[in-house]
Short mmCIF file of C-alpha atoms and ligand atoms in Angstrom, two decimals:
data_model
loop_
_atom_site.label_atom_id
_atom_site.label_comp_id
_atom_site.label_asym_id
_atom_site.label_seq_id
_atom_site.Cartn_x
_atom_site.Cartn_y
_atom_site.Cartn_z
CA MET A 269 42.94 -14.41 12.88
CA ASN A 270 42.76 -17.39 11.35
CA SER A 271 41.14 -16.86 7.71
CA GLU A 272 40.42 -20.57 7.07
CA ILE A 273 37.87 -21.13 5.55
CA ARG A 274 35.86 -24.81 7.31
CA PHE A 275 33.74 -26.49 4.69
CA GLN A 276 31.22 -28.75 5.72
CA LEU A 277 28.86 -29.75 2.26
CA THR A 278 25.56 -30.70 2.14
CA ASP A 279 24.56 -34.30 1.67
CA HIS A 280 21.65 -33.99 1.05
CA SER A 281 20.96 -31.20 -2.06
CA ARG A 282 17.31 -29.70 -2.32
CA ILE A 283 17.80 -28.46 -5.67
CA SER A 284 15.26 -30.77 -7.39
CA GLU A 285 12.51 -28.68 -5.37
CA VAL A 286 13.11 -25.58 -7.07
CA ASP A 287 11.29 -25.12 -9.79
CA PHE A 288 13.86 -22.90 -11.94
CA SER A 289 10.85 -21.31 -14.59
CA ASN A 290 9.21 -19.80 -11.34
CA ILE A 291 10.90 -18.26 -8.62
CA PRO A 292 9.77 -16.22 -6.44
CA PHE A 293 12.14 -13.53 -5.37
CA GLY A 294 12.93 -13.18 -1.84
CA LYS A 295 12.03 -17.24 -0.45
CA VAL A 296 14.57 -20.23 -1.76
CA PHE A 297 17.50 -20.27 -0.78
CA ALA A 298 20.94 -22.08 -2.03
CA ASP A 299 22.31 -25.27 0.14
CA HIS A 300 24.78 -23.18 1.28
CA MET A 301 25.54 -20.79 3.21
CA PHE A 302 28.81 -18.88 4.83
CA VAL A 303 28.80 -17.69 8.77
CA ALA A 304 31.94 -16.18 10.49
CA ASP A 305 31.73 -14.59 14.16
CA PHE A 306 33.85 -10.60 15.63
CA ASP A 307 35.30 -12.51 19.08
CA GLY A 308 35.94 -9.24 19.95
CA LYS A 309 38.99 -8.62 18.36
CA GLN A 310 39.28 -10.53 14.99
CA TRP A 311 37.11 -12.67 12.91
CA THR A 312 37.12 -16.00 13.72
CA ASN A 313 34.91 -19.77 13.05
CA LEU A 314 34.98 -19.06 9.13
CA GLU A 315 32.85 -22.02 8.04
CA ILE A 316 30.58 -23.38 4.65
CA CYS A 317 28.17 -25.10 5.95
CA PRO A 318 24.99 -26.16 5.48
CA LEU A 319 21.96 -23.46 5.37
CA HIS A 320 20.67 -23.22 8.50
CA ARG A 321 19.12 -21.61 11.64
CA ILE A 322 20.93 -19.96 14.44
CA PRO A 323 19.64 -20.39 17.61
CA LEU A 324 20.18 -16.75 18.92
CA HIS A 325 19.18 -14.87 23.40
CA PRO A 326 16.15 -12.63 23.39
CA ALA A 327 19.34 -10.30 24.20
CA THR A 328 20.63 -10.51 21.26
CA MET A 329 21.91 -6.36 20.23
CA ALA A 330 21.10 -6.70 16.69
CA TRP A 331 17.09 -7.45 17.17
CA HIS A 332 16.77 -3.69 20.23
CA TYR A 333 19.56 -1.49 18.97
CA GLY A 334 19.60 -1.83 15.17
CA GLN A 335 23.14 -2.58 14.73
CA ALA A 336 22.69 -4.59 11.69
CA ILE A 337 24.02 -4.31 7.75
CA PHE A 338 23.63 -5.91 4.78
CA GLU A 339 24.75 -5.98 1.08
CA GLY A 340 22.66 -7.75 -2.05
CA MET A 341 24.43 -8.51 -5.47
CA LYS A 342 24.52 -11.01 -7.50
CA ALA A 343 26.46 -13.83 -9.49
CA GLY A 344 25.24 -15.54 -13.42
CA ILE A 345 26.38 -18.53 -15.05
CA ASN A 346 28.47 -18.59 -18.42
CA GLN A 347 27.58 -20.50 -21.53
CA ASP A 348 30.44 -22.29 -20.38
CA GLY A 349 28.95 -22.71 -17.44
CA MET A 350 31.73 -20.68 -14.87
CA PRO A 351 30.11 -18.84 -12.21
CA LEU A 352 30.14 -14.72 -12.71
CA LEU A 353 30.45 -12.50 -9.50
CA PHE A 354 29.30 -8.96 -10.68
CA ARG A 355 31.56 -6.74 -8.99
CA PRO A 356 32.07 -8.45 -6.01
CA TYR A 357 34.90 -6.34 -4.57
CA ASP A 358 32.23 -3.46 -4.68
CA HIS A 359 29.86 -4.46 -2.34
CA ALA A 360 33.05 -6.17 -0.24
CA ARG A 361 33.84 -2.29 -0.32
CA ARG A 362 30.09 -0.68 0.33
CA LEU A 363 29.83 -3.65 3.39
CA ASN A 364 32.41 -1.94 5.04
CA ILE A 365 31.33 1.56 4.89
CA SER A 366 28.05 0.32 6.56
CA ALA A 367 30.01 -1.42 9.15
CA GLN A 368 32.77 1.19 10.10
CA ARG A 369 28.91 4.14 10.41
CA MET A 370 27.48 1.75 12.68
CA CYS A 371 30.15 1.35 14.57
CA MET A 372 30.77 -2.67 13.87
CA PRO A 373 34.12 -4.85 12.04
CA GLU A 374 35.08 -4.53 8.92
CA PHE A 375 35.60 -7.35 6.95
CA PRO A 376 38.69 -8.10 5.20
CA GLU A 377 37.69 -7.27 1.21
CA GLU A 378 39.87 -10.13 -0.63
CA LEU A 379 38.15 -12.38 2.10
CA PHE A 380 35.27 -11.48 1.48
CA VAL A 381 35.89 -12.71 -2.37
CA GLU A 382 37.20 -15.72 -1.09
CA ALA A 383 34.72 -16.75 0.72
CA LEU A 384 32.10 -15.80 -2.10
CA LYS A 385 34.05 -17.14 -4.46
CA GLU A 386 34.01 -20.69 -2.43
CA LEU A 387 29.84 -20.62 -1.80
CA VAL A 388 29.11 -19.93 -5.40
CA TRP A 389 31.30 -22.91 -6.81
CA LEU A 390 29.70 -25.21 -3.93
CA ASP A 391 26.39 -23.49 -5.26
CA ARG A 392 26.68 -23.02 -9.15
CA GLU A 393 23.89 -25.79 -9.83
CA TRP A 394 21.15 -22.80 -8.49
CA ILE A 395 22.58 -19.68 -10.45
CA PRO A 396 19.76 -20.03 -13.17
CA ARG A 397 20.66 -19.82 -16.36
CA ASP A 398 19.08 -17.47 -18.54
CA GLU A 399 20.83 -13.34 -18.25
CA GLU A 400 17.44 -12.17 -17.24
CA SER A 401 17.98 -14.17 -13.82
CA ALA A 402 20.80 -14.85 -11.56
CA LEU A 403 21.86 -15.54 -8.21
CA TYR A 404 21.14 -12.88 -5.44
CA ILE A 405 23.83 -12.82 -2.63
CA ARG A 406 22.64 -12.04 -0.09
CA PRO A 407 25.31 -10.77 3.31
CA VAL A 408 24.46 -9.48 6.60
CA MET A 409 26.22 -8.15 9.22
CA MET A 410 24.25 -7.77 13.18
CA ALA A 411 25.66 -7.97 16.59
CA THR A 412 25.50 -10.82 19.05
CA ASP A 413 26.76 -10.09 22.78
CA GLU A 414 23.41 -10.60 25.01
CA PHE A 415 23.36 -7.40 26.29
CA VAL A 416 20.80 -5.58 27.28
CA GLY A 417 22.03 -1.78 27.53
CA VAL A 418 22.67 0.51 24.52
CA ARG A 419 26.45 0.16 23.45
CA SER A 420 28.18 -1.10 20.34
CA SER A 421 27.96 -4.64 20.99
CA ASP A 422 31.90 -6.33 20.96
CA HIS A 423 30.33 -9.80 18.81
CA PHE A 424 29.02 -10.29 15.43
CA LYS A 425 28.46 -12.18 12.75
CA LEU A 426 28.80 -12.54 9.59
CA MET A 427 26.55 -14.45 7.25
CA ILE A 428 26.45 -14.65 3.20
CA MET A 429 23.17 -16.58 1.59
CA ASN A 430 22.66 -17.55 -1.67
CA LEU A 431 18.28 -17.07 -3.66
CA PRO A 432 17.79 -17.82 -7.37
CA SER A 433 16.29 -15.14 -8.89
CA GLY A 434 14.42 -14.69 -11.38
CA PRO A 435 13.07 -10.95 -13.40
CA TYR A 436 12.52 -9.06 -9.69
CA TYR A 437 9.89 -6.16 -10.87
CA PRO A 438 8.44 -7.83 -14.53
CA LYS A 439 5.93 -4.68 -13.98
CA PRO A 440 6.74 -1.08 -14.60
CA VAL A 441 6.30 0.71 -10.65
CA SER A 442 4.88 3.09 -9.83
CA LEU A 443 5.85 6.17 -7.28
CA PHE A 444 3.55 7.67 -5.07
CA VAL A 445 6.51 11.62 -4.55
CA GLU A 446 6.24 12.02 -0.50
CA GLU A 447 6.08 14.93 0.92
CA LYS A 448 5.41 14.86 4.83
CA TYR A 449 8.35 12.01 5.89
CA MET A 450 11.59 11.25 5.38
CA ARG A 451 14.05 8.36 4.81
CA ALA A 452 17.08 9.57 5.83
CA ALA A 453 19.14 13.16 6.70
CA GLU A 454 22.20 14.92 6.35
CA GLY A 455 24.63 13.16 9.07
CA GLY A 456 22.44 10.40 9.43
CA VAL A 457 23.12 6.49 8.26
CA GLY A 458 20.79 7.08 4.80
CA PHE A 459 24.33 6.16 2.63
CA ALA A 460 24.62 2.96 4.93
CA LYS A 461 22.74 -0.54 3.82
CA ALA A 462 22.11 -0.47 7.53
CA ALA A 463 18.71 -2.78 8.70
CA GLY A 464 17.24 0.07 10.22
CA ASN A 465 16.64 2.71 7.06
CA TYR A 466 13.97 -0.16 5.98
CA GLY A 467 12.04 -0.63 8.98
CA ALA A 468 11.67 3.01 8.83
CA SER A 469 10.98 2.69 5.25
CA LEU A 470 7.52 0.59 5.97
CA TYR A 471 4.91 2.63 6.67
CA PRO A 472 4.96 5.52 4.67
CA THR A 473 5.59 2.62 1.65
CA LYS A 474 2.36 1.11 3.41
CA LEU A 475 1.12 4.88 3.20
CA ALA A 476 1.74 5.03 -0.86
CA LYS A 477 0.31 1.70 -1.28
CA GLU A 478 -3.08 2.34 0.28
CA LYS A 479 -2.93 5.20 -2.26
CA GLY A 480 -2.56 2.70 -5.11
CA TYR A 481 1.25 3.39 -5.62
CA ASP A 482 3.97 0.76 -4.87
CA GLN A 483 6.80 2.23 -4.17
CA VAL A 484 7.62 5.50 -2.48
CA MET A 485 10.44 8.31 -4.28
CA TRP A 486 12.19 9.71 -1.14
CA MET A 487 12.47 13.73 -1.18
CA ASP A 488 14.78 15.58 0.86
CA ALA A 489 14.90 15.52 4.63
CA LYS A 490 15.23 19.83 4.49
CA GLU A 491 12.81 21.51 1.94
CA PHE A 492 11.41 18.32 0.47
CA LYS A 493 12.37 19.32 -2.93
CA TYR A 494 15.10 17.40 -3.91
CA VAL A 495 14.27 13.51 -5.60
CA GLN A 496 16.83 11.15 -3.39
CA GLU A 497 16.34 7.62 -4.47
CA VAL A 498 12.43 4.97 -4.79
CA GLY A 499 12.17 1.94 -2.45
CA THR A 500 15.46 0.33 -2.49
CA MET A 501 16.76 2.13 -5.52
CA ASN A 502 18.49 4.74 -7.11
CA ILE A 503 16.29 6.78 -9.78
CA PHE A 504 16.93 8.22 -12.70
CA PHE A 505 15.59 10.28 -15.02
CA ALA A 506 15.56 10.40 -19.19
CA LEU A 507 15.14 13.67 -20.40
CA ARG A 508 15.52 14.73 -24.63
CA ASP A 509 19.29 15.87 -24.91
CA LYS A 510 20.48 14.61 -20.86
CA VAL A 511 20.02 11.94 -18.33
CA LEU A 512 19.96 13.40 -14.56
CA THR A 513 20.07 11.84 -11.27
CA PRO A 514 21.26 13.40 -8.26
CA ASP A 515 24.51 13.29 -6.25
CA LEU A 516 25.44 12.02 -3.18
CA HIS A 517 27.24 14.35 -1.71
CA SER A 518 24.25 14.66 1.41
CA GLY A 519 25.07 11.07 2.22
CA THR A 520 21.96 10.53 2.21
CA ILE A 521 21.11 8.82 -0.53
CA LEU A 522 22.89 4.70 -0.44
CA ASP A 523 26.03 4.58 -3.08
CA GLY A 524 24.71 2.27 -5.07
CA ILE A 525 26.39 -0.20 -7.63
CA THR A 526 23.59 -0.14 -10.33
CA ARG A 527 23.54 3.37 -10.46
CA ASN A 528 27.54 3.68 -10.71
CA SER A 529 27.59 0.85 -13.82
CA VAL A 530 24.65 2.82 -15.35
CA MET A 531 26.02 6.07 -15.41
CA SER A 532 29.28 3.78 -17.12
CA ILE A 533 27.55 2.86 -19.90
CA LEU A 534 25.76 6.13 -20.20
CA ARG A 535 29.14 8.09 -20.88
CA GLU A 536 30.94 5.46 -23.06
CA ARG A 537 28.36 5.76 -25.26
CA GLN A 538 28.46 9.60 -24.89
CA ILE A 539 25.30 10.07 -23.68
CA PRO A 540 25.55 13.56 -21.41
CA VAL A 541 24.81 12.25 -17.22
CA GLU A 542 24.66 15.33 -15.29
CA GLU A 543 25.13 14.10 -11.41
CA ARG A 544 23.35 16.93 -9.18
CA PRO A 545 20.29 18.12 -6.78
CA VAL A 546 17.40 16.93 -8.77
CA SER A 547 13.87 19.27 -8.32
CA ILE A 548 10.98 17.36 -8.29
CA LYS A 549 9.72 20.27 -9.38
CA GLU A 550 12.06 20.49 -12.36
CA ILE A 551 10.61 16.54 -13.16
CA ALA A 552 7.43 18.50 -13.33
CA GLU A 553 8.11 21.10 -15.76
CA ALA A 554 9.94 18.77 -18.08
CA ALA A 555 7.31 16.23 -17.97
CA GLU A 556 4.71 19.04 -19.33
CA ARG A 557 6.50 20.06 -21.61
CA GLY A 558 7.43 16.37 -22.74
CA GLU A 559 10.81 16.26 -22.39
CA LEU A 560 10.58 13.42 -19.80
CA MET A 561 11.09 10.54 -22.06
CA GLU A 562 12.10 7.64 -19.64
CA VAL A 563 12.54 7.28 -15.29
CA PHE A 564 13.34 3.81 -13.43
CA GLY A 565 15.02 3.49 -10.67
CA THR A 566 18.41 1.36 -10.57
CA GLY A 567 19.45 -1.79 -8.02
CA THR A 568 20.88 -4.81 -8.21
CA ALA A 569 17.72 -7.30 -7.41
CA ALA A 570 15.98 -5.07 -10.19
CA VAL A 571 18.28 -3.98 -12.20
CA ILE A 572 16.80 -1.25 -14.02
CA ALA A 573 12.84 -0.67 -12.83
CA SER A 574 10.80 1.30 -15.16
CA VAL A 575 7.78 3.97 -13.88
CA ASP A 576 4.87 5.05 -15.02
CA ARG A 577 3.74 7.22 -13.40
CA ILE A 578 4.37 9.36 -10.48
CA GLY A 579 1.84 11.44 -7.86
CA TYR A 580 3.14 14.60 -7.41
CA HIS A 581 0.43 17.07 -5.70
CA GLY A 582 -2.48 14.65 -6.17
CA ARG A 583 -2.10 14.44 -10.03
CA ASP A 584 -0.20 11.19 -12.52
CA ILE A 585 1.96 13.05 -14.78
CA MET A 586 2.15 9.45 -16.46
CA LEU A 587 4.82 7.28 -18.56
CA ASN A 588 4.82 5.36 -21.00
CA PRO A 589 7.45 2.59 -20.73
CA ALA A 590 6.25 -0.23 -24.52
CA ASN A 591 9.33 1.37 -26.25
CA TRP A 592 12.19 3.13 -23.81
CA LYS A 593 14.85 2.78 -25.72
CA LEU A 594 17.41 3.62 -23.00
CA SER A 595 15.78 1.63 -19.89
CA GLY A 596 16.04 -1.86 -22.91
CA MET A 597 19.33 -1.07 -23.34
CA LEU A 598 21.00 -0.86 -20.05
CA LYS A 599 19.12 -4.03 -18.43
CA SER A 600 20.60 -5.94 -21.47
CA GLU A 601 23.82 -4.78 -20.80
CA ILE A 602 24.32 -5.00 -17.51
CA ASN A 603 21.88 -8.57 -17.25
CA GLY A 604 24.04 -9.20 -20.97
CA ILE A 605 27.87 -9.03 -19.07
CA ARG A 606 26.93 -10.82 -15.68
CA SER A 607 25.28 -13.42 -18.00
CA GLY A 608 28.86 -13.41 -19.98
CA ARG A 609 27.26 -12.79 -22.95
CA ILE A 610 29.00 -9.07 -22.88
CA SER A 611 32.52 -8.95 -22.50
CA ASP A 612 32.99 -7.15 -19.75
CA THR A 613 35.42 -3.84 -20.58
CA HIS A 614 35.05 -2.66 -17.19
CA GLY A 615 36.83 -4.91 -14.89
CA TRP A 616 32.83 -6.09 -13.34
CA ILE A 617 33.02 -9.94 -13.34
CA THR A 618 34.70 -11.68 -11.49
CA PRO A 619 34.87 -14.84 -12.54
CA VAL A 620 34.36 -18.29 -10.50
CA ARG A 621 37.41 -21.57 -11.85
CA SER A 622 37.46 -23.94 -9.45
CA THR A 623 38.10 -23.56 -5.97
CA VAL A 624 39.98 -25.93 -2.49
CA THR A 625 35.89 -27.16 -2.68
CA ALA A 626 36.80 -27.72 -6.65
C1 PLP B 762 20.82 -1.18 -2.16
C2 PLP B 762 19.93 0.10 -2.08
C3 PLP B 762 20.72 0.43 -4.19
C4 PLP B 762 20.64 -0.03 -4.79
O1 PLP B 762 21.85 -0.57 -5.21
P1 PLP B 762 22.76 -1.53 -5.05
O2 PLP B 762 24.05 -1.60 -5.21
O3 PLP B 762 22.72 -0.96 -6.79
O4 PLP B 762 22.03 -2.34 -5.50
C5 PLP B 762 19.71 1.69 -3.54
N1 PLP B 762 19.19 2.20 -2.53
C6 PLP B 762 18.91 1.64 -1.58
C7 PLP B 762 18.62 2.22 0.16
C8 PLP B 762 19.36 0.57 -0.99
O5 PLP B 762 19.71 0.00 -0.44
#
């Protein structure tokens, strides 16, 4: 494999067009992108170049058969102007877990991180400075064979984009407990960041929105009893004496890196965390007894999203996130580590010093 990255830099940065005090999430792209092609045997044509559209044949397999996966991660920047990648090796590993399940080629982890470093270094002026904001990094891999017929593609494309982003969910979110539609079943692809999982979630989410909720709280696909996750976030329930989060054994829940960071931070502070099946009944009863203290979603984009209402069996479990200690502490800790304000004792940060393009 030729792992040399070619560089073609922009001669006209678009950065002056961006209002960094008000960045709509998911719409603003930094100057450069990374591209690589899998030719059936190996990854080739590694390139960092100006962000551009790619011409694709109508029979491009990804669109027809859903062989597509993605990742989502963040970089911050410290006081000295050094970009900091948050857990890039964990994202590289998860990309490959998704790739394996979807019959796609793995991308070497070291090379993935090297590509990220080069790309983020080039776009470092695009990393927002305030610590609630960050550079959101979106890798995507897709099948590119031009073929009509269901089989695995031979050719694939990996692309990585950078998006400056502000705070994601400035307001608390409301959740609807979904007992008819499901996100992922055992044996399926719920643990993979596979594109089709999200397409399938849109209709139930639309119905939940029509009922006045922001997101769906997904239940298990067998009994619709056990909480899985919410929208594109993992979920935590803080009771008086412990924190609960669904375990990953079923393979139906995405192994969130923010989820993992949150558990580490809680355990480090001797706050008991139980990873186990969590029934919605148990949560509703805890709320009834006044023991449900905080509910929050975790994910790279939002980091921590407080939940202020859960619709369950025609009633609303109401919560008041105004002064939640745990959610606030966790968000501040993760944002602080990613921006270099809090020193990284977990080995989560990969600093980007000068690179070959420096
Ligand atoms: C990406 C994602 C998450 C959160 O994972 P992070 O690694 O924390 O960003 C949770 N659930 C689903 C379904 C996701 O796609």
